[in-house]
Amino acid sequence: MIIYALYNLKGGVGKTTSCVNLAYLAAKEGKRTLVWDLDPQGAASFYLRANQEVNGEIGRALEGTEQLIDKVESTAYNNLYLLKSGLQNRVLDIKLGSLEKSKKRLKIALSSLKAHFDFIFIDCPPTISMLAENIFKSVHFVLFPLIPTPLSERSYWQVVRFFEAHGHDARKIVPFFTLVDRRKNIHKATISAFRESKRKLLRTIIPQSAVFERMGLQQAPVHAFSPYSKPSMSYRNLWQELKMMRKLKKLR
């Protein structure tokens, strides 16, 4: 099982869009895939048409008094499953802080899903918190969508410094550019400068497109309703890149 977190300290960068589209492509290949929506806004749950009558609170599962697998819902797509979010999850940091082994609770919960899924994609809230640190410790890769602007790039370096200062493995952070408009000089200059920094960077660029706005209207991944569009092709290329990555060896 490989676990990806879609994370950025800054909102509005294509985090949820990337989570849903990448998970859909993994499931389409026949892999049992789970989207875990940990953002209280529940945008990933909305895109996947989650049953709003089902409580998305997972605090008891982190306590160990409920089974996380019992919270999993099927979606309209073969092999694609969902752990939905809910506003109740806005207090997960408080819940985690009250538990023993608070920084390992998410890792323990995720290990219980190992027998059930090939891939897990976590849509993370845009914050650095105890929940975020749980995520950083638990996943294999932190996929970091970046709009090519100074503020978005600044958020990347803030997170890298946080990882290094708090003993997290910064090698897990894998950035890629999203919502790119090649007509904008600032986008072109930012991408060029970032590449020159020699930081690890996925090659695929996700373009800015009105197709992404249709995800909200269709409540569906892009490939499900516009499979030959440029955004759909870009996410397919990005998924191919991700499949080539290998789990990191632990630092000595």
Tab-separated table of C-alpha atoms in Angstrom:
chain	number	residue	atom	x	y	z
A	1	MET	CA	0.000	0.000	0.000
A	2	ILE	CA	1.324	3.440	-0.936
A	3	ILE	CA	-0.048	6.535	0.785
A	4	TYR	CA	0.020	9.991	-0.783
A	5	ALA	CA	-0.916	13.206	1.010
A	6	LEU	CA	-2.010	16.171	-1.095
A	7	TYR	CA	-0.849	19.085	1.007
A	8	ASN	CA	-0.072	22.779	0.897
A	9	LEU	CA	-0.058	25.371	3.637
A	10	LYS	CA	-1.751	27.695	1.149
A	11	GLY	CA	-5.308	27.094	-0.058
A	12	GLY	CA	-6.618	27.387	-3.602
A	13	VAL	CA	-3.680	25.672	-5.281
A	14	GLY	CA	-5.429	22.618	-6.770
A	15	LYS	CA	-4.875	20.286	-3.830
A	16	THR	CA	-8.328	18.694	-3.767
A	17	THR	CA	-8.591	18.656	-7.560
A	18	SER	CA	-5.317	16.759	-7.768
A	19	CYS	CA	-6.309	14.331	-5.019
A	20	VAL	CA	-9.561	13.331	-6.693
A	21	ASN	CA	-8.171	13.087	-10.212
A	22	LEU	CA	-5.102	11.062	-9.278
A	23	ALA	CA	-7.137	8.669	-7.134
A	24	TYR	CA	-9.631	8.183	-9.952
A	25	LEU	CA	-6.830	7.258	-12.379
A	26	ALA	CA	-5.378	4.749	-9.918
A	27	ALA	CA	-8.796	3.132	-9.472
A	28	LYS	CA	-9.380	3.068	-13.222
A	29	GLU	CA	-6.304	0.848	-13.533
A	30	GLY	CA	-7.987	-1.702	-11.288
A	31	LYS	CA	-6.223	-0.746	-8.058
A	32	ARG	CA	-8.291	-0.571	-4.897
A	33	THR	CA	-7.978	3.096	-4.068
A	34	LEU	CA	-9.160	5.189	-1.135
A	35	VAL	CA	-9.630	8.942	-0.926
A	36	TRP	CA	-9.447	10.055	2.701
A	37	ASP	CA	-10.911	13.540	2.954
A	38	LEU	CA	-9.423	15.119	6.072
A	39	ASP	CA	-10.247	18.704	5.123
A	40	PRO	CA	-13.328	19.825	7.117
A	41	GLN	CA	-14.536	21.708	4.022
A	42	GLY	CA	-15.231	18.300	2.460
A	43	ALA	CA	-14.554	19.330	-1.144
A	44	ALA	CA	-13.185	15.908	-2.130
A	45	SER	CA	-16.277	14.294	-0.591
A	46	PHE	CA	-18.458	16.655	-2.617
A	47	TYR	CA	-16.666	15.853	-5.879
A	48	LEU	CA	-17.241	12.151	-5.236
A	49	ARG	CA	-20.922	12.638	-4.340
A	50	ALA	CA	-20.599	11.460	-0.774
A	51	ASN	CA	-23.737	10.554	1.124
A	52	GLN	CA	-24.267	13.673	3.214
A	53	GLU	CA	-26.466	11.776	5.657
A	54	VAL	CA	-23.533	9.654	6.793
A	55	ASN	CA	-21.471	11.112	9.631
A	56	GLY	CA	-17.918	11.745	8.488
A	57	GLU	CA	-16.463	12.131	11.992
A	58	ILE	CA	-13.480	9.797	12.550
A	59	GLY	CA	-12.427	10.746	16.097
A	60	ARG	CA	-13.542	7.412	17.590
A	61	ALA	CA	-11.555	5.530	14.955
A	62	LEU	CA	-8.435	7.440	16.007
A	63	GLU	CA	-9.219	6.553	19.612
A	64	GLY	CA	-9.392	2.893	18.608
A	65	THR	CA	-12.995	2.420	19.751
A	66	GLU	CA	-14.282	2.094	16.163
A	67	GLN	CA	-12.869	0.432	13.052
A	68	LEU	CA	-11.778	2.874	10.359
A	69	ILE	CA	-12.712	0.439	7.587
A	70	ASP	CA	-16.332	0.602	8.779
A	71	LYS	CA	-16.377	4.302	7.839
A	72	VAL	CA	-15.372	3.657	4.228
A	73	GLU	CA	-18.005	4.271	1.538
A	74	SER	CA	-18.075	3.108	-2.057
A	75	THR	CA	-18.341	5.706	-4.838
A	76	ALA	CA	-19.884	5.689	-8.299
A	77	TYR	CA	-16.562	4.433	-9.705
A	78	ASN	CA	-15.192	0.902	-9.634
A	79	ASN	CA	-12.343	0.385	-7.141
A	80	LEU	CA	-12.628	3.942	-5.786
A	81	TYR	CA	-13.639	4.360	-2.142
A	82	LEU	CA	-14.035	7.300	0.208
A	83	LEU	CA	-13.554	8.200	3.828
A	84	LYS	CA	-15.657	11.323	3.799
A	85	SER	CA	-15.099	14.490	5.741
A	86	GLY	CA	-17.394	16.535	7.908
A	87	LEU	CA	-17.296	19.723	9.945
A	88	GLN	CA	-16.845	17.546	13.033
A	89	ASN	CA	-13.268	16.917	11.895
A	90	ARG	CA	-12.336	20.568	12.485
A	91	VAL	CA	-11.527	19.579	16.094
A	92	LEU	CA	-9.312	16.590	15.264
A	93	ASP	CA	-6.271	18.434	16.617
A	94	ILE	CA	-7.946	18.693	20.021
A	95	LYS	CA	-8.916	15.026	19.858
A	96	LEU	CA	-5.389	13.959	18.927
A	97	GLY	CA	-3.880	16.085	21.686
A	98	SER	CA	-5.897	14.219	24.294
A	99	LEU	CA	-4.740	10.764	23.199
A	100	GLU	CA	-1.672	8.745	24.124
A	101	LYS	CA	0.884	8.403	21.315
A	102	SER	CA	-0.832	11.412	19.756
A	103	LYS	CA	1.689	11.786	16.928
A	104	LYS	CA	1.271	8.171	15.835
A	105	ARG	CA	-2.512	7.835	15.913
A	106	LEU	CA	-3.015	8.416	12.214
A	107	LYS	CA	-0.250	5.967	11.330
A	108	ILE	CA	-1.901	3.313	13.498
A	109	ALA	CA	-5.256	3.969	11.848
A	110	LEU	CA	-3.777	3.803	8.361
A	111	SER	CA	-2.007	0.519	9.085
A	112	SER	CA	-5.421	-1.058	9.695
A	113	LEU	CA	-6.297	-0.326	6.056
A	114	LYS	CA	-3.234	-2.005	4.567
A	115	ALA	CA	-5.040	-5.232	3.730
A	116	HIS	CA	-7.859	-3.402	1.973
A	117	PHE	CA	-6.246	-0.904	-0.438
A	118	ASP	CA	-3.388	-0.525	-2.907
A	119	PHE	CA	-3.328	3.270	-2.773
A	120	ILE	CA	-4.574	5.908	-0.359
A	121	PHE	CA	-4.802	9.596	-1.263
A	122	ILE	CA	-5.301	12.006	1.652
A	123	ASP	CA	-6.777	15.446	1.022
A	124	CYS	CA	-5.254	17.535	3.805
A	125	PRO	CA	-6.462	20.759	5.397
A	126	PRO	CA	-4.231	23.776	4.566
A	127	THR	CA	-2.668	24.138	8.003
A	128	ILE	CA	0.350	23.078	10.025
A	129	SER	CA	-0.996	21.373	13.135
A	130	MET	CA	-0.818	18.149	15.106
A	131	LEU	CA	-2.988	16.537	12.451
A	132	ALA	CA	-0.568	17.701	9.752
A	133	GLU	CA	2.374	16.269	11.695
A	134	ASN	CA	0.506	12.969	12.022
A	135	ILE	CA	0.072	12.993	8.254
A	136	PHE	CA	3.731	13.831	7.602
A	137	LYS	CA	4.821	10.860	9.720
A	138	SER	CA	2.303	8.436	8.210
A	139	VAL	CA	2.540	8.853	4.431
A	140	HIS	CA	5.097	7.806	1.866
A	141	PHE	CA	4.901	11.010	-0.181
A	142	VAL	CA	3.638	14.541	0.449
A	143	LEU	CA	2.529	15.732	-2.975
A	144	PHE	CA	2.789	19.515	-2.978
A	145	PRO	CA	0.794	21.356	-5.678
A	146	LEU	CA	2.280	24.761	-6.476
A	147	ILE	CA	0.820	27.659	-8.416
A	148	PRO	CA	3.887	29.343	-9.992
A	149	THR	CA	3.686	32.573	-8.000
A	150	PRO	CA	5.942	33.962	-5.240
A	151	LEU	CA	3.405	33.399	-2.432
A	152	SER	CA	2.808	29.783	-3.388
A	153	GLU	CA	6.532	29.130	-3.717
A	154	ARG	CA	7.066	30.780	-0.328
A	155	SER	CA	4.634	28.314	1.255
A	156	TYR	CA	6.715	25.455	-0.158
A	157	TRP	CA	9.903	26.701	1.479
A	158	GLN	CA	8.064	27.319	4.758
A	159	VAL	CA	6.979	23.677	4.830
A	160	VAL	CA	10.453	22.428	3.895
A	161	ARG	CA	11.948	24.421	6.784
A	162	PHE	CA	9.252	23.082	9.118
A	163	PHE	CA	10.094	19.497	8.135
A	164	GLU	CA	13.796	20.076	8.730
A	165	ALA	CA	13.250	21.856	12.064
A	166	HIS	CA	10.901	19.194	13.463
A	167	GLY	CA	12.663	16.018	12.380
A	168	HIS	CA	10.404	15.054	9.482
A	169	ASP	CA	11.852	13.542	6.327
A	170	ALA	CA	11.840	16.411	3.802
A	171	ARG	CA	12.589	13.925	1.014
A	172	LYS	CA	8.907	13.015	1.154
A	173	ILE	CA	7.904	16.427	-0.223
A	174	VAL	CA	7.266	16.174	-3.966
A	175	PRO	CA	6.195	19.457	-5.603
A	176	PHE	CA	4.494	19.904	-8.952
A	177	PHE	CA	3.054	22.959	-10.692
A	178	THR	CA	-0.701	23.419	-11.052
A	179	LEU	CA	-3.076	25.988	-12.559
A	180	VAL	CA	-0.312	27.154	-14.866
A	181	ASP	CA	-0.950	29.848	-17.474
A	182	ARG	CA	2.049	29.882	-19.809
A	183	ARG	CA	0.958	33.284	-21.142
A	184	LYS	CA	1.894	34.857	-17.801
A	185	ASN	CA	5.519	35.904	-17.479
A	186	ILE	CA	5.455	35.425	-13.707
A	187	HIS	CA	4.403	31.794	-14.164
A	188	LYS	CA	7.180	31.128	-16.662
A	189	ALA	CA	9.805	32.887	-14.531
A	190	THR	CA	8.780	31.100	-11.320
A	191	ILE	CA	8.886	27.659	-12.961
A	192	SER	CA	12.288	28.392	-14.478
A	193	ALA	CA	13.753	29.645	-11.189
A	194	PHE	CA	12.380	26.691	-9.232
A	195	ARG	CA	13.883	24.227	-11.686
A	196	GLU	CA	17.249	25.961	-11.356
A	197	SER	CA	17.086	25.484	-7.573
A	198	LYS	CA	17.661	21.758	-8.204
A	199	ARG	CA	14.821	20.775	-5.884
A	200	LYS	CA	12.976	17.559	-6.628
A	201	LEU	CA	10.124	18.450	-8.965
A	202	LEU	CA	7.688	16.394	-11.028
A	203	ARG	CA	7.961	17.259	-14.702
A	204	THR	CA	4.245	17.280	-15.519
A	205	ILE	CA	2.552	20.686	-15.388
A	206	ILE	CA	-1.193	20.940	-14.765
A	207	PRO	CA	-2.636	23.786	-16.868
A	208	GLN	CA	-5.186	26.337	-15.802
A	209	SER	CA	-8.495	25.398	-17.393
A	210	ALA	CA	-12.230	26.036	-17.148
A	211	VAL	CA	-12.613	22.247	-17.185
A	212	PHE	CA	-11.758	22.205	-13.479
A	213	GLU	CA	-14.727	24.436	-12.718
A	214	ARG	CA	-16.932	21.802	-14.330
A	215	MET	CA	-15.806	19.289	-11.700
A	216	GLY	CA	-18.081	21.073	-9.252
A	217	LEU	CA	-21.018	21.014	-11.641
A	218	GLN	CA	-20.502	17.389	-12.645
A	219	GLN	CA	-19.331	16.261	-9.200
A	220	ALA	CA	-16.860	14.033	-10.953
A	221	PRO	CA	-13.150	13.703	-11.794
A	222	VAL	CA	-12.114	15.375	-15.058
A	223	HIS	CA	-11.355	12.099	-16.812
A	224	ALA	CA	-14.898	10.872	-16.149
A	225	PHE	CA	-16.543	13.620	-18.222
A	226	SER	CA	-13.729	15.068	-20.376
A	227	PRO	CA	-11.191	12.274	-20.919
A	228	TYR	CA	-9.416	13.840	-23.908
A	229	SER	CA	-9.065	17.353	-22.542
A	230	LYS	CA	-5.625	18.791	-21.837
A	231	PRO	CA	-6.164	18.738	-18.035
A	232	SER	CA	-7.166	15.081	-18.178
A	233	MET	CA	-4.096	14.200	-20.242
A	234	SER	CA	-1.897	16.172	-17.842
A	235	TYR	CA	-3.154	14.254	-14.825
A	236	ARG	CA	-2.619	10.983	-16.653
A	237	ASN	CA	0.998	11.997	-17.269
A	238	LEU	CA	1.383	13.029	-13.643
A	239	TRP	CA	0.043	9.675	-12.470
A	240	GLN	CA	2.545	7.871	-14.682
A	241	GLU	CA	5.336	9.878	-13.027
A	242	LEU	CA	4.083	9.019	-9.562
A	243	LYS	CA	4.010	5.313	-10.330
A	244	MET	CA	7.731	5.462	-11.131
A	245	MET	CA	8.607	6.731	-7.663
A	246	ARG	CA	9.786	4.202	-5.116
A	247	LYS	CA	9.192	4.231	-1.393
A	248	LEU	CA	11.963	6.060	0.425
A	249	LYS	CA	14.462	4.192	2.510
A	250	LYS	CA	14.529	5.375	6.098
A	251	LEU	CA	17.273	7.801	7.032
A	252	ARG	CA	19.918	6.291	9.275
